Coordinates of C-alpha atoms in Angstrom, one line a residue:
M1067 CA 127.5 84.5 88.0
T1068 CA 123.9 85.4 87.3
T1069 CA 122.7 81.9 88.2
N1070 CA 123.3 82.4 91.9
S1071 CA 121.2 85.6 92.1
T1072 CA 117.8 83.9 92.1
P1073 CA 118.5 81.3 94.9
E1074 CA 120.1 84.0 97.0
S1075 CA 117.1 86.3 96.7
S1076 CA 114.7 83.4 97.3
A1077 CA 116.5 82.4 100.4
A1078 CA 116.6 85.9 101.7
T1079 CA 112.8 86.3 101.2
P1080 CA 110.8 84.7 104.1
L1081 CA 108.1 82.3 103.1
F1082 CA 105.7 83.6 105.7
D1083 CA 105.9 87.1 107.0
L1084 CA 104.1 87.2 110.3
H1085 CA 104.6 91.0 110.7
A1086 CA 103.0 91.7 107.4
L1087 CA 100.1 89.4 108.1
V1088 CA 99.4 91.1 111.5
V1089 CA 99.5 94.5 109.9
A1090 CA 97.2 93.4 107.1
V1091 CA 94.7 91.9 109.5
R1092 CA 94.8 95.0 111.7
R1093 CA 94.1 97.2 108.6
R1094 CA 91.0 95.1 108.0
R1095 CA 89.7 95.8 111.4
R1096 CA 86.5 97.2 110.0
L1097 CA 85.7 93.7 108.6
W1098 CA 86.3 91.7 111.7
L1099 CA 84.8 94.3 114.0
A1100 CA 81.7 94.3 111.8
M1101 CA 81.6 90.5 111.9
A1102 CA 81.9 90.6 115.7
L1103 CA 79.2 93.2 116.0
L1104 CA 77.0 91.1 113.6
G1105 CA 77.6 88.0 115.8
L1106 CA 76.6 90.0 118.9
L1107 CA 73.4 91.3 117.3
A1108 CA 72.6 87.8 116.1
G1109 CA 73.0 86.3 119.5
V1110 CA 70.8 88.9 121.1
A1111 CA 68.2 88.5 118.4
V1112 CA 68.1 84.7 118.9
A1113 CA 67.6 85.2 122.6
V1114 CA 64.7 87.6 122.0
L1115 CA 63.0 86.0 119.0
L1116 CA 63.7 82.4 120.0
P1117 CA 63.3 82.2 123.7
P1118 CA 63.9 78.7 125.3
P1119 CA 60.8 76.6 125.9
P1120 CA 59.5 76.0 129.4
S1121 CA 61.6 73.3 131.1
A1122 CA 62.0 71.5 134.3
V1123 CA 64.8 69.6 136.0
T1124 CA 65.1 66.9 138.6
K1125 CA 68.0 64.8 140.1
V1126 CA 67.9 61.1 140.8
L1127 CA 70.3 59.2 143.1
V1128 CA 71.0 55.9 141.5
S1129 CA 72.5 53.0 143.5
H1130 CA 74.3 50.1 141.9
P1131 CA 75.3 46.8 143.4
E1132 CA 78.6 47.1 141.5
D1133 CA 79.5 50.5 142.8
Q1134 CA 83.3 50.9 143.3
P1135 CA 85.3 54.0 144.4
N1136 CA 87.4 53.9 141.3
D1137 CA 84.5 53.8 138.9
T1138 CA 85.2 56.1 135.9
G1139 CA 81.5 56.8 135.3
T1140 CA 80.6 53.8 133.2
L1141 CA 77.6 52.9 135.3
I1142 CA 76.0 56.4 135.2
R1143 CA 76.6 56.6 131.5
T1144 CA 74.8 53.3 131.1
D1145 CA 71.9 54.8 133.1
T1146 CA 71.9 57.9 130.9
E1147 CA 71.5 55.7 127.8
V1148 CA 68.8 53.6 129.4
L1149 CA 66.9 56.8 130.2
A1150 CA 67.0 57.7 126.5
T1151 CA 65.1 54.5 125.4
T1152 CA 61.5 54.1 124.2
R1153 CA 60.8 51.8 127.1
I1154 CA 61.3 54.6 129.7
A1155 CA 59.6 57.1 127.4
R1156 CA 56.6 54.8 127.0
E1157 CA 56.2 54.2 130.7
A1158 CA 56.4 57.9 131.4
L1159 CA 53.7 58.7 128.7
K1160 CA 51.5 56.1 130.3
T1161 CA 51.7 57.9 133.6
L1162 CA 51.0 61.2 131.9
K1163 CA 48.2 59.6 129.9
S1164 CA 49.6 61.2 126.7
Q1165 CA 49.1 60.0 123.1
E1166 CA 52.5 61.4 122.1
S1167 CA 54.8 58.9 120.5
P1168 CA 57.8 57.8 122.5
E1169 CA 60.2 58.7 119.7
D1170 CA 59.0 62.3 119.7
F1171 CA 59.0 62.5 123.5
M1172 CA 62.6 61.3 123.6
K1173 CA 63.6 64.5 121.7
E1174 CA 62.3 66.7 124.5
Y1175 CA 64.4 65.4 127.4
R1176 CA 67.9 64.4 128.1
G1177 CA 69.8 62.8 131.0
T1178 CA 73.2 64.0 132.3
G1179 CA 75.5 62.1 134.7
L1180 CA 76.7 64.6 137.3
T1181 CA 78.6 62.1 139.4
N1182 CA 78.9 58.3 139.5
N1183 CA 75.5 58.1 141.2
V1184 CA 73.6 61.3 140.4
L1185 CA 71.6 61.6 137.3
Q1186 CA 70.0 64.9 136.2
I1187 CA 66.9 64.8 134.0
D1188 CA 66.1 68.0 131.9
V1189 CA 62.6 68.0 130.3
A1190 CA 60.9 70.6 128.0
G1191 CA 57.2 71.1 127.9
E1192 CA 54.5 73.5 126.6
S1193 CA 54.2 75.0 130.1
D1194 CA 56.1 74.9 133.4
A1195 CA 53.5 72.7 135.0
L1196 CA 53.6 70.2 132.1
A1197 CA 57.4 70.2 132.2
V1198 CA 57.4 69.4 135.9
D1199 CA 54.9 66.6 135.5
R1200 CA 57.0 65.2 132.7
A1201 CA 60.1 65.3 134.8
K1202 CA 58.3 63.5 137.7
A1203 CA 57.0 60.8 135.4
L1204 CA 60.4 60.3 133.8
A1205 CA 62.1 60.0 137.2
D1206 CA 59.5 57.6 138.5
A1207 CA 59.6 55.5 135.3
F1208 CA 63.4 55.3 135.4
I1209 CA 63.5 54.4 139.2
A1210 CA 60.9 51.7 138.6
D1211 CA 62.8 50.3 135.7
H1212 CA 66.1 50.4 137.5
V1213 CA 64.7 48.7 140.6
K1214 CA 63.0 46.1 138.4
R1215 CA 66.2 45.3 136.6
M1216 CA 68.2 45.1 139.8
R1217 CA 65.6 42.9 141.4
E1218 CA 65.5 40.6 138.4
T1219 CA 69.3 40.5 138.3
A1220 CA 69.4 39.6 142.0
N1221 CA 66.7 36.9 141.7
A1222 CA 68.4 35.4 138.7
E1223 CA 71.7 35.3 140.6
A1224 CA 70.0 33.8 143.7
Q1225 CA 68.1 31.3 141.6
A1226 CA 71.4 30.2 139.9
L1227 CA 73.0 29.7 143.3
L1228 CA 70.0 27.8 144.6
D1229 CA 70.0 25.5 141.5
Q1230 CA 73.7 24.8 142.1
R1231 CA 72.8 24.1 145.8
D1232 CA 70.1 21.6 144.7
R1233 CA 72.6 19.8 142.5
M1234 CA 75.0 19.6 145.4
R1235 CA 72.2 18.2 147.6
A1236 CA 71.4 15.5 145.0
E1237 CA 75.0 14.5 144.9
L1238 CA 75.1 14.5 148.7
A1239 CA 72.1 12.2 148.7
R1240 CA 73.9 9.7 146.4
V1241 CA 77.0 9.9 148.7
N1242 CA 74.9 9.2 151.8
K1243 CA 73.3 6.3 150.0
E1244 CA 76.7 4.8 149.2
I1245 CA 77.8 5.3 152.8
G1246 CA 74.7 3.7 154.2
D1247 CA 75.1 2.3 157.8
R1248 CA 78.9 2.0 157.5
S1249 CA 81.1 3.9 159.8
P1250 CA 84.6 5.2 159.5
E1251 CA 85.7 2.2 161.7
S1252 CA 84.7 -0.3 159.1
T1253 CA 86.9 -3.3 158.0
P1254 CA 90.4 -2.4 156.8
E1255 CA 89.5 -3.5 153.3
D1256 CA 86.9 -0.7 152.9
S1257 CA 88.6 2.0 155.0
A1258 CA 90.1 3.9 152.0
G1259 CA 86.8 4.1 150.1
I1260 CA 84.8 5.0 153.3
E1261 CA 87.1 7.8 154.1
T1262 CA 86.8 9.2 150.6
L1263 CA 83.0 9.2 150.8
F1264 CA 83.0 10.8 154.2
S1265 CA 85.4 13.6 152.9
R1266 CA 83.2 14.1 149.9
R1267 CA 80.1 14.4 152.1
A1268 CA 81.8 17.0 154.3
E1269 CA 82.8 19.0 151.2
L1270 CA 79.3 18.9 149.8
N1271 CA 77.8 20.0 153.1
S1272 CA 80.2 23.0 153.2
R1273 CA 79.4 24.0 149.6
I1274 CA 75.7 23.7 150.1
A1275 CA 75.9 26.0 153.1
D1276 CA 78.0 28.4 151.0
F1277 CA 75.4 28.5 148.2
D1278 CA 72.7 29.1 150.7
Q1279 CA 74.6 32.0 152.2
R1280 CA 75.4 33.5 148.8
A1281 CA 71.8 33.2 147.6
A1282 CA 70.7 35.0 150.8
E1283 CA 73.2 37.8 150.3
A1284 CA 72.1 38.2 146.6
R1285 CA 68.5 38.7 147.8
T1286 CA 69.7 40.9 150.7
G1287 CA 71.4 43.4 148.3
T1288 CA 68.2 44.2 146.4
P1289 CA 66.6 46.2 149.2
K1290 CA 69.7 48.4 149.5
V1291 CA 69.5 49.2 145.8
I1292 CA 65.8 49.9 146.1
A1293 CA 66.2 52.1 149.1
G1294 CA 69.2 53.9 147.6
T1295 CA 67.6 54.8 144.2
Q1296 CA 65.4 57.8 144.8
I1297 CA 64.6 61.4 143.8
V1298 CA 67.0 63.7 145.7
D1299 CA 65.9 66.9 144.0
A1300 CA 62.2 67.3 143.4
P1301 CA 61.2 68.3 139.9
R1302 CA 61.1 72.1 139.5
A1303 CA 60.6 74.6 136.7
V1304 CA 63.7 76.3 135.3
R1305 CA 63.5 80.0 135.3
H1306 CA 65.0 81.7 132.3
S1307 CA 66.3 85.3 132.5
L1308 CA 66.0 87.1 129.2
P1309 CA 68.8 89.6 130.0
M1310 CA 71.1 86.9 131.1
T1311 CA 70.3 84.7 128.1
A1312 CA 70.7 87.7 125.7
A1313 CA 74.0 88.6 127.3
T1314 CA 75.3 85.0 127.1
N1315 CA 74.2 84.5 123.5
G1316 CA 75.5 87.9 122.6
A1317 CA 78.9 87.1 124.1
I1318 CA 79.1 83.8 122.3
G1319 CA 78.0 85.4 119.0
F1320 CA 80.6 88.2 119.5
V1321 CA 83.4 85.7 120.0
L1322 CA 82.4 83.5 117.1
G1323 CA 82.0 86.5 114.8
L1324 CA 85.3 87.9 115.9
V1325 CA 87.1 84.6 115.3
L1326 CA 85.4 84.2 111.9
G1327 CA 86.3 87.8 110.9
L1328 CA 89.9 87.4 111.9
A1329 CA 90.1 84.1 110.0
I1330 CA 88.6 85.7 106.9
S1331 CA 90.9 88.7 107.2
A1332 CA 94.0 86.5 107.6
V1333 CA 93.1 84.2 104.6
G1334 CA 92.3 87.3 102.5
A1335 CA 95.6 88.9 103.4
L1336 CA 97.5 85.7 102.5
V1337 CA 95.6 85.1 99.2
G1338 CA 95.4 88.7 98.1
D1339 CA 99.1 89.4 98.7
R1340 CA 98.6 93.2 98.9
P1341 CA 101.8 94.7 100.4
V1342 CA 101.2 97.1 103.4
L1343 CA 104.6 97.6 104.8
R1344 CA 106.7 100.3 103.3
R1345 CA 109.7 98.0 102.7
D1346 CA 107.5 95.6 100.7
I1347 CA 105.9 98.4 98.6
A1348 CA 109.3 99.9 97.9
A1349 CA 110.8 96.5 97.0
N1350 CA 108.0 95.6 94.6
L1351 CA 108.0 99.0 92.9
G1352 CA 111.8 99.3 92.8
A1353 CA 111.7 102.8 94.3
S1354 CA 112.1 104.3 97.7
V1355 CA 109.3 105.7 99.8
V1356 CA 110.2 109.4 100.0
A1357 CA 107.1 110.7 101.8
E1358 CA 103.9 109.6 103.6
L1359 CA 100.5 111.0 104.1
P1360 CA 98.1 109.6 106.7
R1361 CA 94.5 109.4 106.0
R1362 CA 92.2 112.0 107.3
G1363 CA 91.3 111.8 110.9
G1364 CA 89.1 113.6 113.4
P1365 CA 89.4 117.3 114.4
L1366 CA 92.3 116.5 116.6
R1367 CA 94.4 115.1 113.8
R1368 CA 93.4 117.6 111.1
G1369 CA 96.2 120.0 112.0
R1370 CA 98.7 117.2 112.0
V1371 CA 97.6 116.1 108.6
R1372 CA 97.8 119.6 107.3
L1373 CA 101.4 119.9 108.5
T1374 CA 102.2 116.6 106.9
R1375 CA 100.9 117.7 103.6
E1376 CA 103.0 120.9 103.8
R1377 CA 106.1 118.8 104.4
L1378 CA 105.1 116.5 101.6
T1379 CA 104.8 119.4 99.2
T1380 CA 108.2 120.7 100.3
T1381 CA 109.8 117.3 99.8
L1382 CA 108.4 117.0 96.3
S1383 CA 109.4 120.5 95.4
R1384 CA 113.0 119.8 96.4
I1385 CA 113.0 116.6 94.3
V1386 CA 112.0 118.4 91.1
H1387 CA 113.8 121.7 91.9
G1388 CA 116.0 122.8 89.0
S1389 CA 114.8 120.0 86.6
P1390 CA 113.2 121.3 83.4
E1391 CA 111.6 117.9 82.7
P1392 CA 107.8 117.6 83.3
L1393 CA 106.8 115.6 86.4
S1394 CA 103.8 113.3 86.7
L1395 CA 102.1 112.1 89.8
L1396 CA 100.6 108.6 89.1
E1397 CA 98.1 107.3 91.6
L1398 CA 97.1 103.8 92.7
G1399 CA 94.1 103.7 94.8
C1400 CA 94.1 107.3 95.9
A1401 CA 93.0 109.6 93.1
H1402 CA 91.6 112.3 95.4
S1403 CA 94.7 112.5 97.5
T1404 CA 96.9 112.6 94.4
S1405 CA 94.9 115.5 92.9
A1406 CA 95.3 117.5 96.1
I1407 CA 99.0 116.8 96.2
A1408 CA 99.4 117.8 92.6
L1409 CA 97.6 121.2 93.2
D1410 CA 99.8 121.8 96.3
L1411 CA 102.9 121.0 94.3
A1412 CA 101.8 123.2 91.4
R1413 CA 101.2 126.1 93.7
A1414 CA 104.6 125.7 95.2
L1415 CA 106.3 125.6 91.8
A1416 CA 104.3 128.6 90.6
A1417 CA 106.7 130.8 92.5
E1418 CA 109.5 129.8 90.0
G1419 CA 107.3 130.4 86.9
P1420 CA 104.1 129.4 85.1
V1421 CA 103.0 125.9 85.8
L1422 CA 100.3 123.8 84.0
V1423 CA 98.4 120.9 85.7
V1424 CA 97.6 118.2 83.2
D1425 CA 94.6 116.2 84.4
G1426 CA 94.8 112.7 83.1
L1427 CA 92.6 111.1 85.8
P1428 CA 89.3 109.5 84.9
G1429 CA 86.4 111.1 86.6
A1430 CA 87.7 114.7 86.7
E1431 CA 89.1 114.5 90.2
L1432 CA 90.8 117.9 89.9
A1433 CA 87.6 119.6 88.8
N1434 CA 85.9 118.2 91.9
L1435 CA 88.5 119.9 94.1
R1436 CA 87.2 123.4 93.1
P1437 CA 90.6 125.2 92.5
Q1438 CA 91.0 128.6 94.1
P1439 CA 91.5 131.8 92.1
G1440 CA 95.1 132.2 91.1
D1441 CA 95.8 128.5 91.0
P1442 CA 97.7 127.1 88.1
R1443 CA 95.8 126.4 84.9
I1444 CA 94.3 122.9 84.6
V1445 CA 94.5 121.2 81.2
A1446 CA 92.7 118.1 80.2
G1447 CA 94.8 115.0 79.6
E1448 CA 93.8 114.7 75.9
H1449 CA 95.4 118.0 75.2
A1450 CA 98.7 117.0 76.7
P1451 CA 100.4 116.0 73.4
A1452 CA 99.8 119.5 72.0
L1453 CA 101.5 121.3 74.8
S1454 CA 104.9 122.9 74.2
P1455 CA 107.9 121.1 75.7
Q1456 CA 109.0 124.4 77.2
D1457 CA 105.8 124.6 79.4
R1458 CA 106.5 123.5 82.9
R1459 CA 103.8 121.1 83.9
V1460 CA 102.7 118.7 86.6
G1461 CA 100.7 115.7 85.2
V1462 CA 98.3 113.7 87.2
G1463 CA 97.4 110.2 86.0
S1464 CA 96.7 106.7 87.2
V1465 CA 98.5 103.3 87.0
A1466 CA 95.4 101.3 88.0
P1467 CA 94.4 98.3 85.9
G1468 CA 93.2 99.5 82.4
T1469 CA 95.8 102.3 82.2
A1470 CA 97.0 103.3 78.7
W1471 CA 100.7 103.0 79.4
T1472 CA 101.8 104.8 76.3
D1473 CA 99.9 107.9 77.3
L1474 CA 101.8 108.3 80.5
Q1475 CA 104.8 109.9 78.8
Y1476 CA 102.7 112.9 77.8
L1477 CA 101.9 113.5 81.5
G1478 CA 105.6 113.6 82.5
T1479 CA 109.0 112.2 81.6
Q1480 CA 109.7 111.5 85.3
T1481 CA 107.2 110.4 87.9
V1482 CA 106.4 110.1 91.5
L1483 CA 104.0 107.2 92.4
V1484 CA 101.3 107.9 94.9
V1485 CA 100.2 104.5 96.3
R1486 CA 97.7 103.7 99.0
A1487 CA 99.1 101.0 101.3
G1488 CA 97.4 97.7 100.9
H1489 CA 95.6 98.6 97.7
G1490 CA 97.6 97.0 94.9
S1491 CA 98.8 93.4 94.8
A1492 CA 102.4 92.5 94.6
A1493 CA 102.0 91.3 91.0
W1494 CA 100.4 94.6 90.0
L1495 CA 103.1 96.6 91.6
H1496 CA 105.6 94.6 89.6
T1497 CA 103.6 95.3 86.5
V1498 CA 103.6 99.0 87.2
A1499 CA 107.4 99.0 87.7
R1500 CA 108.0 97.0 84.5
Q1501 CA 105.6 99.2 82.4
L1502 CA 107.3 102.4 83.6
A1503 CA 110.7 101.0 82.8
E1504 CA 109.5 100.0 79.3
Q1505 CA 108.3 103.6 78.8
R1506 CA 111.6 104.9 80.1
I1507 CA 109.9 106.9 82.8
P1508 CA 112.1 106.9 85.9
V1509 CA 110.4 106.7 89.3
L1510 CA 111.8 109.4 91.6
G1511 CA 110.1 108.0 94.6
V1512 CA 106.9 106.7 96.2
V1513 CA 104.5 108.7 98.3
L1514 CA 102.7 106.3 100.6
I1515 CA 99.1 107.1 101.4
D1516 CA 97.5 105.8 104.6
P1517 CA 100.5 104.0 106.0
D1518 CA 100.3 101.7 108.9
P1519 CA 101.1 103.8 112.0
R1520 CA 102.9 100.9 113.7
D1521 CA 105.1 100.2 110.6
R1522 CA 108.7 100.4 111.7
T1523 CA 110.2 99.0 108.4
D1524 CA 112.5 100.9 106.2
G1525 CA 111.2 102.0 102.8
T1526 CA 114.5 103.1 101.4
L1527 CA 116.1 101.3 98.4
W1528 CA 119.7 102.4 98.1
D1529 CA 119.6 101.8 94.4
G1530 CA 116.2 103.5 93.9
L1531 CA 117.6 107.0 93.3
H1532 CA 120.3 105.4 91.2
I1533 CA 117.7 104.0 88.8
A1534 CA 116.1 107.3 88.5
L1535 CA 119.4 109.0 87.8
R1536 CA 120.1 106.4 85.2
G1537 CA 117.0 107.4 83.3
R1538 CA 118.0 111.0 83.5
G1539 CA 121.5 110.2 82.2
E1540 CA 120.2 108.2 79.3
R1541 CA 117.9 111.1 78.2
A1542 CA 120.7 113.6 78.6
A1543 CA 122.9 111.5 76.4
R1544 CA 120.3 111.2 73.8
Q1545 CA 119.7 115.0 73.8
N1546 CA 123.5 115.6 73.5
G1547 CA 123.7 113.2 70.5
S1548 CA 126.0 110.8 72.2
G1549 CA 124.9 107.2 72.1
Q1550 CA 127.0 106.2 75.1
R1551 CA 125.3 104.5 78.0
R1552 CA 126.7 103.8 81.4
T1553 CA 126.6 100.3 82.6
E1554 CA 124.2 100.3 85.5
R1555 CA 122.9 97.6 87.8
K1556 CA 119.3 96.5 87.1
P1557 CA 116.6 96.3 89.7
A1558 CA 116.1 92.9 91.3
W1559 CA 112.9 92.0 89.3
A1560 CA 114.6 92.9 86.0
A1561 CA 117.7 90.7 87.0
R1562 CA 115.4 87.8 87.8
G1563 CA 113.6 88.2 84.5
A1564 CA 116.8 88.2 82.6
D1565 CA 118.0 85.1 84.4
N1566 CA 114.8 83.3 83.6
D1567 CA 115.0 84.3 79.9
Q1568 CA 118.6 83.0 79.7
E1569 CA 117.7 79.7 81.3
A1570 CA 114.7 79.4 79.0
R1571 CA 117.0 79.8 76.0

């Protein structure tokens, strides 16, 4: 029957809890807000400390003989790549009479195809005037190169047509020579051959006329290309606005920093596995959340926090009311808050009789709180073993890494865990629960410090109080001399451990 408990629990536990992830990321808002602010400042700093160099821009209308309405921009992309060649850069440098290498000059300008026939040229320079001159030289060099290439293409096409025409003329001359003085009304014996020759001559005359017309059209298209390729937007300096640039760079840096901060927070939450929701903390500790205490806020929340502390003290007083066993408050990530809660609880219990506060915290947190006159006496943790069992005491200790677990029994035979949300990992919460179980110190409940205000999960474990009562029953049986123990259900983590041990055997 125990073999089915592990699969059922694994199936019930979601592999990825989006709610817990969102809460964990929201609790790390200081990190991603700081990253966003850092990105904003970095963007503004780049705009101020690294202003863009002087630049100029011009636009060129490029005409192509192969222009088609359905062109996808292939021709203008070809022109953009031709602009970024050493030949164009070298011709522009010749016009500028500059000794700069074409390779270096190519790094200071770029071409962008705005439409199928409009090419924009952006050029940087040491000054606005030099940038404008560079843009003009580049535009002129590109237009001259484009016109030259189109003219050479047209001439080559026309020459090919004329060469074909000349071959047709040579063949026509041979046909005319074969025909000679004969006419279509020759003797019947030669009528078939004569008709073939006359048909061939007519075909050759038609093809020669067609080649002449096509060669003329090829040459005629070149002037259209030359007239259509021109500068449509004269070179002009680009004005840079420092406030606008700073705002743009700052917005980009803010967004990038925010995205990076959120990504780091999400990855850290997944890798760290630090429970934040009260249901997860209660499940990992095996004890119910009996009270909560928000962190300190501004002046408007100070009164609400004080009322919450009073209710917390009342709740803890009711939990230990009538029990002669010493109680300990064990903190995890909230030593100061735990010390304040212990003093408040001791003051409340002082109405029933003398109370001692055993300070087992490292760093003397209770001494730093400056107890008021009339407060319960504070005893150092090393003197706890010498105290009389009849003394009613409230112990304060820690379950942080490095805790001496065997010393916790001297602080109290029953405990309330005071845990700050999102501080301990799930593995460490399991360790705390197992160590307290080994020391036979029942956990009466968990006080959650700094809970998420939007957490709507339930931190109640219906068997949590049952576990605590089991510990009380075992000690009462030992005190009465009866060795009988009631069969109780173990917590989930203990059941899983037992199943694993049984399978290992």
